[in-house]
Tab-separated table of N, CA and C in Angstrom:
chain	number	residue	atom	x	y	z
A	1	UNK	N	94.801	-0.962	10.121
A	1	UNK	CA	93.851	-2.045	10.212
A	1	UNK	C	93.813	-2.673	11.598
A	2	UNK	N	95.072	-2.769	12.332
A	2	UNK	CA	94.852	-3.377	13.970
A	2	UNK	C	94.132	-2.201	14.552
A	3	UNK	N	93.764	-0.976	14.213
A	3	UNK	CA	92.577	-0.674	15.207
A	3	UNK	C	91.615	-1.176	14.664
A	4	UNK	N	90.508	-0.991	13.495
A	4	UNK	CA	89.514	-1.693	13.542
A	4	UNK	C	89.663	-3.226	13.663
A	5	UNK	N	90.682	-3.890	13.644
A	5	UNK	CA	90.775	-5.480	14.009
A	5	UNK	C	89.856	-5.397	15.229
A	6	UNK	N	90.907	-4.176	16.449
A	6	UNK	CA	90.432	-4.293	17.701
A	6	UNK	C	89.074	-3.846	17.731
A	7	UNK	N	88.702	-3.124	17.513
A	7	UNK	CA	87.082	-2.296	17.302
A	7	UNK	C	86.125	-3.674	17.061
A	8	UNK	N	86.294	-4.440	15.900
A	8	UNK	CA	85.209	-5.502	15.212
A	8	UNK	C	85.467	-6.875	15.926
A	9	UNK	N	86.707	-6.898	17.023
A	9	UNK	CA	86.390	-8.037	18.374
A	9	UNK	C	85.527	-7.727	19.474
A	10	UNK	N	85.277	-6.535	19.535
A	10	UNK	CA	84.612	-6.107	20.491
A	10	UNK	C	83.473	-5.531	20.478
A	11	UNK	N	82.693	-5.116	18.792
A	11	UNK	CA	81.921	-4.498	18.500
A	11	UNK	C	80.952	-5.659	18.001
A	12	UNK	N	79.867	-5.918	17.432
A	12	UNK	CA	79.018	-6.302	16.669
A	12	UNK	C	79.237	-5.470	15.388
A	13	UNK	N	79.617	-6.202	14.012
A	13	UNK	CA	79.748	-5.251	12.737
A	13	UNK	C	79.326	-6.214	11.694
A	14	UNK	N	78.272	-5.555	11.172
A	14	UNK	CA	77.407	-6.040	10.073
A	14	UNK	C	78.638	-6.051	8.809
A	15	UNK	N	79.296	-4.907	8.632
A	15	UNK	CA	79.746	-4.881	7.111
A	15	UNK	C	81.350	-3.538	7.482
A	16	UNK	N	81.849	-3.387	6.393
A	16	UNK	CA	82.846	-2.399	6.555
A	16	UNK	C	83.182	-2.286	4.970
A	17	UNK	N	83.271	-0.908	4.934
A	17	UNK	CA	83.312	-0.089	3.655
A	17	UNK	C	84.531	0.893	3.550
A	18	UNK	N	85.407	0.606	3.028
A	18	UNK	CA	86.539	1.902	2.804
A	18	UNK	C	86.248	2.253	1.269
A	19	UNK	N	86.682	3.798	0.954
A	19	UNK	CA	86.827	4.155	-0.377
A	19	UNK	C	88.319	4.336	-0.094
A	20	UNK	N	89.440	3.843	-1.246
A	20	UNK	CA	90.058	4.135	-1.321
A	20	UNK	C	90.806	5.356	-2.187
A	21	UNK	N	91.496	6.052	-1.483
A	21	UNK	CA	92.144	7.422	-2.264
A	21	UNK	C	93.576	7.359	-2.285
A	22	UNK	N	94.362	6.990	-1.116
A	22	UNK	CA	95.598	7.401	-0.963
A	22	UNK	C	96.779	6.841	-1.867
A	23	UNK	N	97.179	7.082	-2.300
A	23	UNK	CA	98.089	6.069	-3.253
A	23	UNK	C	98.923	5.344	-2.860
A	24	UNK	N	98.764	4.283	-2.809
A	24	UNK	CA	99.663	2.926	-2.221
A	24	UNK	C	100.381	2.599	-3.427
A	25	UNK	N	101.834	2.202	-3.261
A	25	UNK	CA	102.817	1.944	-3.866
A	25	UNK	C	101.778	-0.022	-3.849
A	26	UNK	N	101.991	-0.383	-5.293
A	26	UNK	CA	101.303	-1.397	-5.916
A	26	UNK	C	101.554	-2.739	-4.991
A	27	UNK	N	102.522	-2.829	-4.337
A	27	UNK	CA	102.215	-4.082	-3.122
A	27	UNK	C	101.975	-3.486	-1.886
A	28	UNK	N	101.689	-2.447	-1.284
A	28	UNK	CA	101.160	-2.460	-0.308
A	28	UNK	C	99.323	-2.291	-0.256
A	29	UNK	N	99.146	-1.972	-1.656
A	29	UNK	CA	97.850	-1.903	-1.708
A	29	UNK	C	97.683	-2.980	-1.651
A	30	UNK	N	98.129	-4.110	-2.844
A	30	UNK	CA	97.794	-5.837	-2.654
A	30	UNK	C	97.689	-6.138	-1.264
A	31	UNK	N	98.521	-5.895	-0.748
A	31	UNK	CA	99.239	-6.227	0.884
A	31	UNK	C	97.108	-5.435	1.689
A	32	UNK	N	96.966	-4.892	1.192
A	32	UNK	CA	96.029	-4.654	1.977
A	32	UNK	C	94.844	-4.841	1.892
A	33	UNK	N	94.642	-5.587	0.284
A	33	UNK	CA	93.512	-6.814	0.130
A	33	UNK	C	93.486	-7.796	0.796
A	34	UNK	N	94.520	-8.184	0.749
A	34	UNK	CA	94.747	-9.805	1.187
A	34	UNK	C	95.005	-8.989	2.796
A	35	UNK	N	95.432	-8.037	3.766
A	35	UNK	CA	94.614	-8.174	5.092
A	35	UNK	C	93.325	-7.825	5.798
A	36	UNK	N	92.366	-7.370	4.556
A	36	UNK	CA	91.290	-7.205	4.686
A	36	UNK	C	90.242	-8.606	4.518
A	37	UNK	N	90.919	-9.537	4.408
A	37	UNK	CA	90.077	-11.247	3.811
A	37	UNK	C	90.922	-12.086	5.130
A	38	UNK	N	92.106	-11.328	5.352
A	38	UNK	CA	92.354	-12.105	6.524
A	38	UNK	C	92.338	-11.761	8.054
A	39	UNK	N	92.093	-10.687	7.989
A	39	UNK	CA	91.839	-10.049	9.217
A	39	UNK	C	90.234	-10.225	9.704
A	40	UNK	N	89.279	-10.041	8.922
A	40	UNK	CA	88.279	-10.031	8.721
A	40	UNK	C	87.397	-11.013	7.969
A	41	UNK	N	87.572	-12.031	8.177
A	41	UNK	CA	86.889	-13.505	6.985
A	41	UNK	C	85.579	-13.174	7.201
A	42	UNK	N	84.673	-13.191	9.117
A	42	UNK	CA	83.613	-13.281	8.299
A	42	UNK	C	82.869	-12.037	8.531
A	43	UNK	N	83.656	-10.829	8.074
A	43	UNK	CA	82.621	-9.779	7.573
A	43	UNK	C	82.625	-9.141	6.440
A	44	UNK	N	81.631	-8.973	5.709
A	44	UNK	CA	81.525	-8.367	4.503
A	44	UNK	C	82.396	-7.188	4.452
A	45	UNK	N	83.240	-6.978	3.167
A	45	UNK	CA	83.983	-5.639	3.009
A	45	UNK	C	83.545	-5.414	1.802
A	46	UNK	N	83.329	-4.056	1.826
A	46	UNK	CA	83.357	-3.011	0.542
A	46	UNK	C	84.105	-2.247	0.227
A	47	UNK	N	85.027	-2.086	-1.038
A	47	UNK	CA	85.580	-1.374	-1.171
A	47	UNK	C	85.921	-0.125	-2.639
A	48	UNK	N	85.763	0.948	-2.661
A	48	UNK	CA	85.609	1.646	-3.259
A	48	UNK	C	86.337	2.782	-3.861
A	49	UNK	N	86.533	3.610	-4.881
A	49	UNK	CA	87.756	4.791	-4.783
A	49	UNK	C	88.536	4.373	-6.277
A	50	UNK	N	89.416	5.340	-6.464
A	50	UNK	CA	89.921	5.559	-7.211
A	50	UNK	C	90.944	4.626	-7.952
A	51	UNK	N	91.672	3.992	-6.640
A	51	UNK	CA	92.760	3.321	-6.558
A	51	UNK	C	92.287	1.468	-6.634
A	52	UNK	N	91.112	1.634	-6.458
A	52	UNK	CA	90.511	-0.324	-6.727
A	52	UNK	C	91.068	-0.527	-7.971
A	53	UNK	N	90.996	0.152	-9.190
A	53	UNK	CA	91.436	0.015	-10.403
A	53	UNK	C	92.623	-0.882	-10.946
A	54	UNK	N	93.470	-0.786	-9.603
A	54	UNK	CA	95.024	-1.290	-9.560
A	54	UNK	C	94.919	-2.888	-8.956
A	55	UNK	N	94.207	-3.391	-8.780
A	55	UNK	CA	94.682	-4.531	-7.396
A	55	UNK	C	94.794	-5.072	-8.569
A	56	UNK	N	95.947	-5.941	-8.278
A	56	UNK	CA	95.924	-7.117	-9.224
A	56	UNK	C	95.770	-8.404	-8.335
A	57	UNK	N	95.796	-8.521	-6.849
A	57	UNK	CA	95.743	-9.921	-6.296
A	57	UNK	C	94.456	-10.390	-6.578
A	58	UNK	N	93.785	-11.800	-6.150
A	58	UNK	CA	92.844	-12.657	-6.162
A	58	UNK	C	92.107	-12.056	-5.179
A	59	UNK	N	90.529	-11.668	-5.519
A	59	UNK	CA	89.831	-11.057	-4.074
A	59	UNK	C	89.396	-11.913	-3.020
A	60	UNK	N	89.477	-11.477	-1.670
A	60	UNK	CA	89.301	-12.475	-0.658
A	60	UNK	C	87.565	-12.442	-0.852
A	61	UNK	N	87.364	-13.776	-0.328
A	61	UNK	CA	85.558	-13.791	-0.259
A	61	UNK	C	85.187	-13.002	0.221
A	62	UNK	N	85.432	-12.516	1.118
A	62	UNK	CA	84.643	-11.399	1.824
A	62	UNK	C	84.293	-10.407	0.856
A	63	UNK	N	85.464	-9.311	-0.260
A	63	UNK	CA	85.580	-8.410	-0.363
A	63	UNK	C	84.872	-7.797	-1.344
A	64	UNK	N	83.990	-7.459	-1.754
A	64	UNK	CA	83.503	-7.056	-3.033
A	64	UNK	C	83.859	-5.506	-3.635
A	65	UNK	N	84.347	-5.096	-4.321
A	65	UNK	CA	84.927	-3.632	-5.402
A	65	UNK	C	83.590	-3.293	-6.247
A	66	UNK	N	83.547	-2.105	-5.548
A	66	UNK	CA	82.461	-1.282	-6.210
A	66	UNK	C	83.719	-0.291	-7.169
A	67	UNK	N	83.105	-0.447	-8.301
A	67	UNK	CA	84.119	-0.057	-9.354
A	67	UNK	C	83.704	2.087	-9.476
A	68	UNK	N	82.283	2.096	-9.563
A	68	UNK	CA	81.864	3.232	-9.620
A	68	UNK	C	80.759	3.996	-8.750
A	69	UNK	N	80.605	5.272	-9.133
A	69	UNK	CA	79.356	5.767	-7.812
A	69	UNK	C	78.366	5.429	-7.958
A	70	UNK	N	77.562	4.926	-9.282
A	70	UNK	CA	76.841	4.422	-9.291
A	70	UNK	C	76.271	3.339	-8.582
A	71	UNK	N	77.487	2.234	-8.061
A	71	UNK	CA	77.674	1.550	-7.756
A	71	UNK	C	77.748	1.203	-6.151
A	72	UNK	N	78.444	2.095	-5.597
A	72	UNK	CA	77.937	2.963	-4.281
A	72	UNK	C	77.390	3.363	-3.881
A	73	UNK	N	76.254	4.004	-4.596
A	73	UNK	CA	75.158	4.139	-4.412
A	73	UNK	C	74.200	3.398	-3.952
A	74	UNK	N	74.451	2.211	-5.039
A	74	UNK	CA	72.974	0.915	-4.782
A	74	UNK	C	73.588	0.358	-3.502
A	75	UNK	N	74.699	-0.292	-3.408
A	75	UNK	CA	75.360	-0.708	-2.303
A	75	UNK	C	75.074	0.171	-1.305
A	76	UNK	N	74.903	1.306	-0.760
A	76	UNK	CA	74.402	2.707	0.514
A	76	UNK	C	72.983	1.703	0.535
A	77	UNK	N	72.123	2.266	-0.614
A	77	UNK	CA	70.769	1.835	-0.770
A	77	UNK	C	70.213	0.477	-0.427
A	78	UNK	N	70.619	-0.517	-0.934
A	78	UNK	CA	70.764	-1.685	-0.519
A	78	UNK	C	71.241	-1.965	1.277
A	79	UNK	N	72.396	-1.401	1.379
A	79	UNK	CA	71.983	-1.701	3.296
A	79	UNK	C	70.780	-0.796	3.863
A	80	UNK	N	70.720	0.463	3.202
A	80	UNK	CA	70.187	0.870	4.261
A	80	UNK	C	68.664	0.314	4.330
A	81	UNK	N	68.490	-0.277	3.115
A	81	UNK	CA	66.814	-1.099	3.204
A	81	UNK	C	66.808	-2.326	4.088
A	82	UNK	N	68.198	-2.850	4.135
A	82	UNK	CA	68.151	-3.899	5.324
A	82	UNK	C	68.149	-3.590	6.198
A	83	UNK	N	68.387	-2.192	6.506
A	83	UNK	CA	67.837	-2.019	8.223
A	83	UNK	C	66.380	-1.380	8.479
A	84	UNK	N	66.363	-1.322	7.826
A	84	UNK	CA	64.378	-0.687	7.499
A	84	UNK	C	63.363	-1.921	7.918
């Protein structure tokens, strides 16, 4: 996450989207909600994958969990009409 920290001080970034896959032992995944709301307050995060299923912490405002592809989908669809 400290590279895109560094990337989104220096970049202009509308939004940021991870799917998650890798299996995080159950507090480092927490551990990486809560530095995605604090690293990042005011940009929108999306997050997606297999492993959302598990978080049990409180979601930061920023973060919204797309639970399915369906769901990922509209969310793709939905930005990409805001840049249209």
């Amino acid at each position: 996450l400290e590279d895109l920290r560094f990337y989104t001080e220096r970049k202009q970034v509308e939004h940021i989207y991870t799917h998650v896959i890798t299996n995080f032992p159950q507090r480092a995944l927490d551990n990486f909600i809560k530095d995605l709301g604090r690293l990042f307050p005011g940009i929108p995060v999306a997050i997606s994958g297999p492993q959302v299923a598990r978080i049990t912490v409180p979601l930061p405002e920023n973060l919204t969990v797309l639970m399915s592809m369906e769901e990922v989908l509209q969310y793709a669809r939905r930005k990409n009409a805001e840049k249209s």
